[in-house]
Short mmCIF file of C-alpha atoms in Angstrom, two decimals:
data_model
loop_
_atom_site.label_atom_id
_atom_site.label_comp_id
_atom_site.label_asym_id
_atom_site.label_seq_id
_atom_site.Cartn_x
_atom_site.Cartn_y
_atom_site.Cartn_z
CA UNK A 173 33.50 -68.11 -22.99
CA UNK A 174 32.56 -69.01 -19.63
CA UNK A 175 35.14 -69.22 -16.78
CA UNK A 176 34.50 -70.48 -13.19
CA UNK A 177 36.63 -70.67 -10.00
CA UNK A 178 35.78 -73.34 -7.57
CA UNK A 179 37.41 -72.41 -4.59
CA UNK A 180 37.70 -73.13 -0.33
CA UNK A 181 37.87 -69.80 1.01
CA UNK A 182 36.43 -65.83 -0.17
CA UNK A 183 39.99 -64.48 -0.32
CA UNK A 184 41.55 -67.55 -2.19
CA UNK A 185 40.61 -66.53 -5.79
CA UNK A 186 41.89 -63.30 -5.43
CA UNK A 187 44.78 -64.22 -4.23
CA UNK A 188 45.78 -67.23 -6.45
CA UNK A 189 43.95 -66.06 -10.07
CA UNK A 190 42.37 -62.61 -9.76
CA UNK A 191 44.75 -61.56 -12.24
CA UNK A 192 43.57 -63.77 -14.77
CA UNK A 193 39.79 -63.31 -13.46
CA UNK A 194 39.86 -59.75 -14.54
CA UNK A 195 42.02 -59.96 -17.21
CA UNK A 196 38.67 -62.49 -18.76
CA UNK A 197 36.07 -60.48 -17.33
CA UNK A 198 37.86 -57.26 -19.15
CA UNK A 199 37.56 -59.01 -22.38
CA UNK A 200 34.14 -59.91 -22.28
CA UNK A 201 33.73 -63.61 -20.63
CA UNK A 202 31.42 -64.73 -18.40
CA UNK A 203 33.16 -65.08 -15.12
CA UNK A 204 31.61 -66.92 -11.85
CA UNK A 205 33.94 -67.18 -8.40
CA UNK A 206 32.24 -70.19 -6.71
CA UNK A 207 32.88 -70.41 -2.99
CA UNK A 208 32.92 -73.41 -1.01
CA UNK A 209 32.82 -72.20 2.31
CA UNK A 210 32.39 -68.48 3.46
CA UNK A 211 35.49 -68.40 5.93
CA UNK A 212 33.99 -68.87 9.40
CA UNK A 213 36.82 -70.13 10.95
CA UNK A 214 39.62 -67.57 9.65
CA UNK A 215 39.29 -65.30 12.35
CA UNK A 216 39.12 -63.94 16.04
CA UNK A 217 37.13 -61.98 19.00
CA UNK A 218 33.86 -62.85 16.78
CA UNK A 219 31.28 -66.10 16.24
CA UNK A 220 31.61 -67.85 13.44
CA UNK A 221 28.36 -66.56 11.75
CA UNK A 222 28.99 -62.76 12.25
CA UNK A 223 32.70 -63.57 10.30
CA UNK A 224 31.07 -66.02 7.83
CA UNK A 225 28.42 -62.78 7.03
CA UNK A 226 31.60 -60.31 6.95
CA UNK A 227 33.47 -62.47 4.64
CA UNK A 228 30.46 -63.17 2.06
CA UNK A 229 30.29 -59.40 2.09
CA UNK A 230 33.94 -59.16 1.11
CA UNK A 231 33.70 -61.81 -0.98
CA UNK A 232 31.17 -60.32 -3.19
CA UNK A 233 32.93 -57.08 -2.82
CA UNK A 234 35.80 -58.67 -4.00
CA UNK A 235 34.37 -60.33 -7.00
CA UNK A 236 32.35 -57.35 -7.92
CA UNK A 237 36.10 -55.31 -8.43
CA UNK A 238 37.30 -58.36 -10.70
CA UNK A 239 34.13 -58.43 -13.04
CA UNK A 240 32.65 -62.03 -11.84
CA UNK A 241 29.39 -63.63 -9.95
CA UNK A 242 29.67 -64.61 -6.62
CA UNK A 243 28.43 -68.26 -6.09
CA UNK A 244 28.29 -69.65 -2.59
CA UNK A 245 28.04 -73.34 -1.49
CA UNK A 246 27.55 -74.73 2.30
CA UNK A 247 30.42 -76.50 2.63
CA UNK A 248 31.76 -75.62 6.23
CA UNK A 249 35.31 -73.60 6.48
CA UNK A 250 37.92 -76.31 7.66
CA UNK A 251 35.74 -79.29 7.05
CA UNK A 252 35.62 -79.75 3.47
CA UNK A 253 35.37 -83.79 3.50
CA UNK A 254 35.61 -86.22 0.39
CA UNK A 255 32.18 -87.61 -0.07
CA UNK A 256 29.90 -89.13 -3.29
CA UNK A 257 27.53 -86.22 -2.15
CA UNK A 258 29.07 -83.85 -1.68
CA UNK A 259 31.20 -84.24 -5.34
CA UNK A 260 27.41 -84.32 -6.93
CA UNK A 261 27.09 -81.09 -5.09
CA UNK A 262 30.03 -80.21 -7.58
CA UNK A 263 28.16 -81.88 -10.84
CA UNK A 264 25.21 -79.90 -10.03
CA UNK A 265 27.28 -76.13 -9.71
CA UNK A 266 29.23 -77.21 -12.96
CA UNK A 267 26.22 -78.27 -14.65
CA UNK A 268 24.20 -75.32 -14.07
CA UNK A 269 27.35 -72.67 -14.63
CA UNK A 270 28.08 -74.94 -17.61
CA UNK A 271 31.81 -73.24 -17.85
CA UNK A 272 34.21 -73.41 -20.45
CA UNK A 273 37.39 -73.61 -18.25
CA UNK A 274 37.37 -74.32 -14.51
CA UNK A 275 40.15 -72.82 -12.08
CA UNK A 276 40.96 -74.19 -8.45
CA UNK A 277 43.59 -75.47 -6.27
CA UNK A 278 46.24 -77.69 -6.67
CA UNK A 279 45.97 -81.05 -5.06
CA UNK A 280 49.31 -80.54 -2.48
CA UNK A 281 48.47 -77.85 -0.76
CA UNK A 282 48.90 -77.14 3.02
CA UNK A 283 45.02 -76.73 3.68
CA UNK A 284 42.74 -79.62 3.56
CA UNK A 285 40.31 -77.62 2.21
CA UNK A 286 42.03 -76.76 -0.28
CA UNK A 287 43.14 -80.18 -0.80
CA UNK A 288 39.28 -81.74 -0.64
CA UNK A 289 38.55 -79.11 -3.06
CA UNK A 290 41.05 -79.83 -5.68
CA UNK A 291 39.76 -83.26 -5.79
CA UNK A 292 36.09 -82.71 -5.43
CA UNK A 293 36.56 -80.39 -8.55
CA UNK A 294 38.61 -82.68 -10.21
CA UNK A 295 36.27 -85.43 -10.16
CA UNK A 296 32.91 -83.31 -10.78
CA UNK A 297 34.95 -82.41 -13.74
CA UNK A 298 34.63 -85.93 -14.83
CA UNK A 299 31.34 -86.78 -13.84
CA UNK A 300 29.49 -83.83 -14.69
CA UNK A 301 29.93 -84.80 -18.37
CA UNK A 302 27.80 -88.53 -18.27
CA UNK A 303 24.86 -88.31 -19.76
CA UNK A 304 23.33 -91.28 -17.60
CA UNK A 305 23.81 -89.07 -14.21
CA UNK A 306 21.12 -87.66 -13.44
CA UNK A 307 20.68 -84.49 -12.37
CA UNK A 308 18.96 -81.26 -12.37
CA UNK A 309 21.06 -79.47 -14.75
CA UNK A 310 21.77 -81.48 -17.77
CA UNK A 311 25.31 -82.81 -18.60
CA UNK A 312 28.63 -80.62 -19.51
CA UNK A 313 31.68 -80.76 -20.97
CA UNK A 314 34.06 -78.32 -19.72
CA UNK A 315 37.23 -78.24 -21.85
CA UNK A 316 39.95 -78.30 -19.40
CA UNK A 317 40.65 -77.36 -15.19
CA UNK A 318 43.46 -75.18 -14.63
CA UNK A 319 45.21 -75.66 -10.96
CA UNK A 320 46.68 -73.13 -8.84
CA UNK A 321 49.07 -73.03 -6.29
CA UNK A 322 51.91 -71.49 -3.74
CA UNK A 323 55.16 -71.62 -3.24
CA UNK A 324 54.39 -73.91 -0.26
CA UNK A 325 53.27 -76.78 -1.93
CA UNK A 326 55.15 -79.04 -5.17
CA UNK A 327 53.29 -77.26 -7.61
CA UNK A 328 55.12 -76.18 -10.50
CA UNK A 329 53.06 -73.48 -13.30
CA UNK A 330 53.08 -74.79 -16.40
CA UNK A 331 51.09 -72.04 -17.87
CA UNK A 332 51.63 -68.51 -17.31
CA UNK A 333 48.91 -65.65 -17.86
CA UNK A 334 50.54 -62.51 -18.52
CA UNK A 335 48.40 -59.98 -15.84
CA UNK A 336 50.20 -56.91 -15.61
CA UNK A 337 47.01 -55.20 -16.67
CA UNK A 338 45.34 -56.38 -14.32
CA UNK A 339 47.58 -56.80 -11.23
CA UNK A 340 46.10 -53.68 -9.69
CA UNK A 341 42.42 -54.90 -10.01
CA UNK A 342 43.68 -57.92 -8.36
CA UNK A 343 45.27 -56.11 -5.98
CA UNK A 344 41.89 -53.65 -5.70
CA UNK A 345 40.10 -56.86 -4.88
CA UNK A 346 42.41 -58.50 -2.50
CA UNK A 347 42.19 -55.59 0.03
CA UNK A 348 37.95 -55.86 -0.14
CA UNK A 349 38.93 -58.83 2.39
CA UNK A 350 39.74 -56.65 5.41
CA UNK A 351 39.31 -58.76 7.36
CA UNK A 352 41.59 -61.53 6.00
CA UNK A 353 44.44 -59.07 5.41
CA UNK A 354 44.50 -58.79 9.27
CA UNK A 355 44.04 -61.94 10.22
CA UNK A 356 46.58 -63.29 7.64
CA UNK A 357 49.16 -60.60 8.82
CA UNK A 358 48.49 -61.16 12.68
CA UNK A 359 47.59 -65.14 12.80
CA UNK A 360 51.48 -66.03 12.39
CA UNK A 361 52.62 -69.02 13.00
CA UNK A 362 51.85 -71.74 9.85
CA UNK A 363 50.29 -68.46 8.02
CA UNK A 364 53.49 -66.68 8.16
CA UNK A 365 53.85 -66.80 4.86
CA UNK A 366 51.04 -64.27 4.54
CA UNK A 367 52.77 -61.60 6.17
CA UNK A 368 52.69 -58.68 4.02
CA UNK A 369 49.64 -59.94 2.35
CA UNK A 370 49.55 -57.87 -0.81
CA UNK A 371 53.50 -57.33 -0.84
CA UNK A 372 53.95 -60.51 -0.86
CA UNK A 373 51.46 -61.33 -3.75
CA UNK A 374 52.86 -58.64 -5.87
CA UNK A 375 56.53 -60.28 -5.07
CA UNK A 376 55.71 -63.46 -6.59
CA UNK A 377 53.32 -62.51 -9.43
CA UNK A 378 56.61 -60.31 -10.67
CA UNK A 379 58.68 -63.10 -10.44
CA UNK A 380 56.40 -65.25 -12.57
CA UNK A 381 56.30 -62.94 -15.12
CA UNK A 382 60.24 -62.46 -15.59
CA UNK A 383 59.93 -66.37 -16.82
CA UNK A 384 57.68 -65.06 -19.43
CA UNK A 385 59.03 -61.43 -19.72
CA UNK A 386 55.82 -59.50 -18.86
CA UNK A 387 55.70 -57.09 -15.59
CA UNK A 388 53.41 -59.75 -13.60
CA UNK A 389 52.22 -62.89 -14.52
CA UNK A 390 50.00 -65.76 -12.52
CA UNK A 391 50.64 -70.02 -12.81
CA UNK A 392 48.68 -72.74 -13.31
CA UNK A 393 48.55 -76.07 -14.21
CA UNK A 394 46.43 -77.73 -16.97
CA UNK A 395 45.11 -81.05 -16.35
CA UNK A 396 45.09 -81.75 -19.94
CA UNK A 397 48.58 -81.08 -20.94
CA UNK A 398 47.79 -80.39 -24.66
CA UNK A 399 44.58 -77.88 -24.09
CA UNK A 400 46.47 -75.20 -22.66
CA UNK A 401 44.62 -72.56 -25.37
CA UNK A 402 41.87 -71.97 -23.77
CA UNK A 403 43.28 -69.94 -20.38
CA UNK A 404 44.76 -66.88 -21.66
#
């Protein structure tokens, strides 16, 4: 099995599905953290390409502790836009990963990137299956995209992964974005709810998991309601 996370940021796949990252690397998949931007704008006293180099490093340190490939795209950090091209740009990753399940944000989210992503993703999804676009790779047929979220947004888990043998890899790989953990912590403001970065992931992954009485558990939510075996 081959499981890929499309998402904005280096730190957002840790922080919204590490859990379940490791828990799939652990067992043997194939697991590939595709990044849409590298970050540059998610910082201070710095240019944006000496933090955009920082946080690929972290990135791939990041990705390394979970067991996945680090894939990175040129979209640029807070101008994700909705375009034909760049959702081919999507076809072509998918096609060439060729994954079994696909992981990224949910559509109401705060960020735009994260917003542009959801649907990018979501329509690559689609698209990357017709045999008559032509591309590169050839066609795919992913089974099913799996959405994450926070507590910010409308989004409601339908799914829950039990992690809680993996929470502290998650955790491991989380703090590989040093940078971000500052940031997040100091920033303030409409990022408050990052304070206590890790503390605050831990918090909610526990109370996920009493709904499903494990230790720690992450959300999602399937886009096909009845294909919900294959995340797990």
């Amino acid at each position: 099995m081959h499981l890929t996370a499309v998402v904005a940021h280096p730190d957002d796949a840790d922080i919204f599905c590490g859990g379940t990252l490791a828990k799939h690397a652990d067992r043997g998949d194939d697991v590939t953290i595709v990044y849409m931007t590298r970050g540059e704008y998610g910082g201070f006293d710095t240019t944006e390409a000496e933090l955009a180099a920082t946080r690929e490093a972290e990135a791939e340190a990041a990705a390394e502790t979970l067991g996945a490939e680090a894939s990175f795209l040129d979209f640029q950090d807070g101008r994700v836009t909705y375009s034909l091209e760049n959702r081919l740009t999507l076809v072509e990753e998918l096609r060439e990963l060729r994954p079994d399940v696909v992981l990224t944000h949910f559509r109401d989210d705060m960020h735009p990137d994260h917003r542009v992503t959801s649907r990018l993703v979501t329509d690559a999804y689609y698209m990357c299956s017709l045999p008559l676009l032509e591309t590169d790779a050839d066609p795919c047929e992913p089974d099913n995209v799996y959405y994450f979220g926070k507590p910010t947004s409308s989004f409601e888990p339908e799914v829950h992964i039990d992690v809680t043998d993996h929470h502290s890899t998650k955790e491991e790989a989380i703090l590989q974005h040093e940078s971000q953990v500052e940031w997040l912590e100091e920033h303030g403001g409409i990022d408050a709810e990052f304070d206590g970065l890790v503390e605050g992931v831990r918090a909610e992954a526990r109370v996920l998991g009493r709904t499903r009485g494990v230790e720690f558990a992450e959300g999602f939510v399937p886009l096909h309601k009845g294909a919900d075996e294959y995340l797990g």
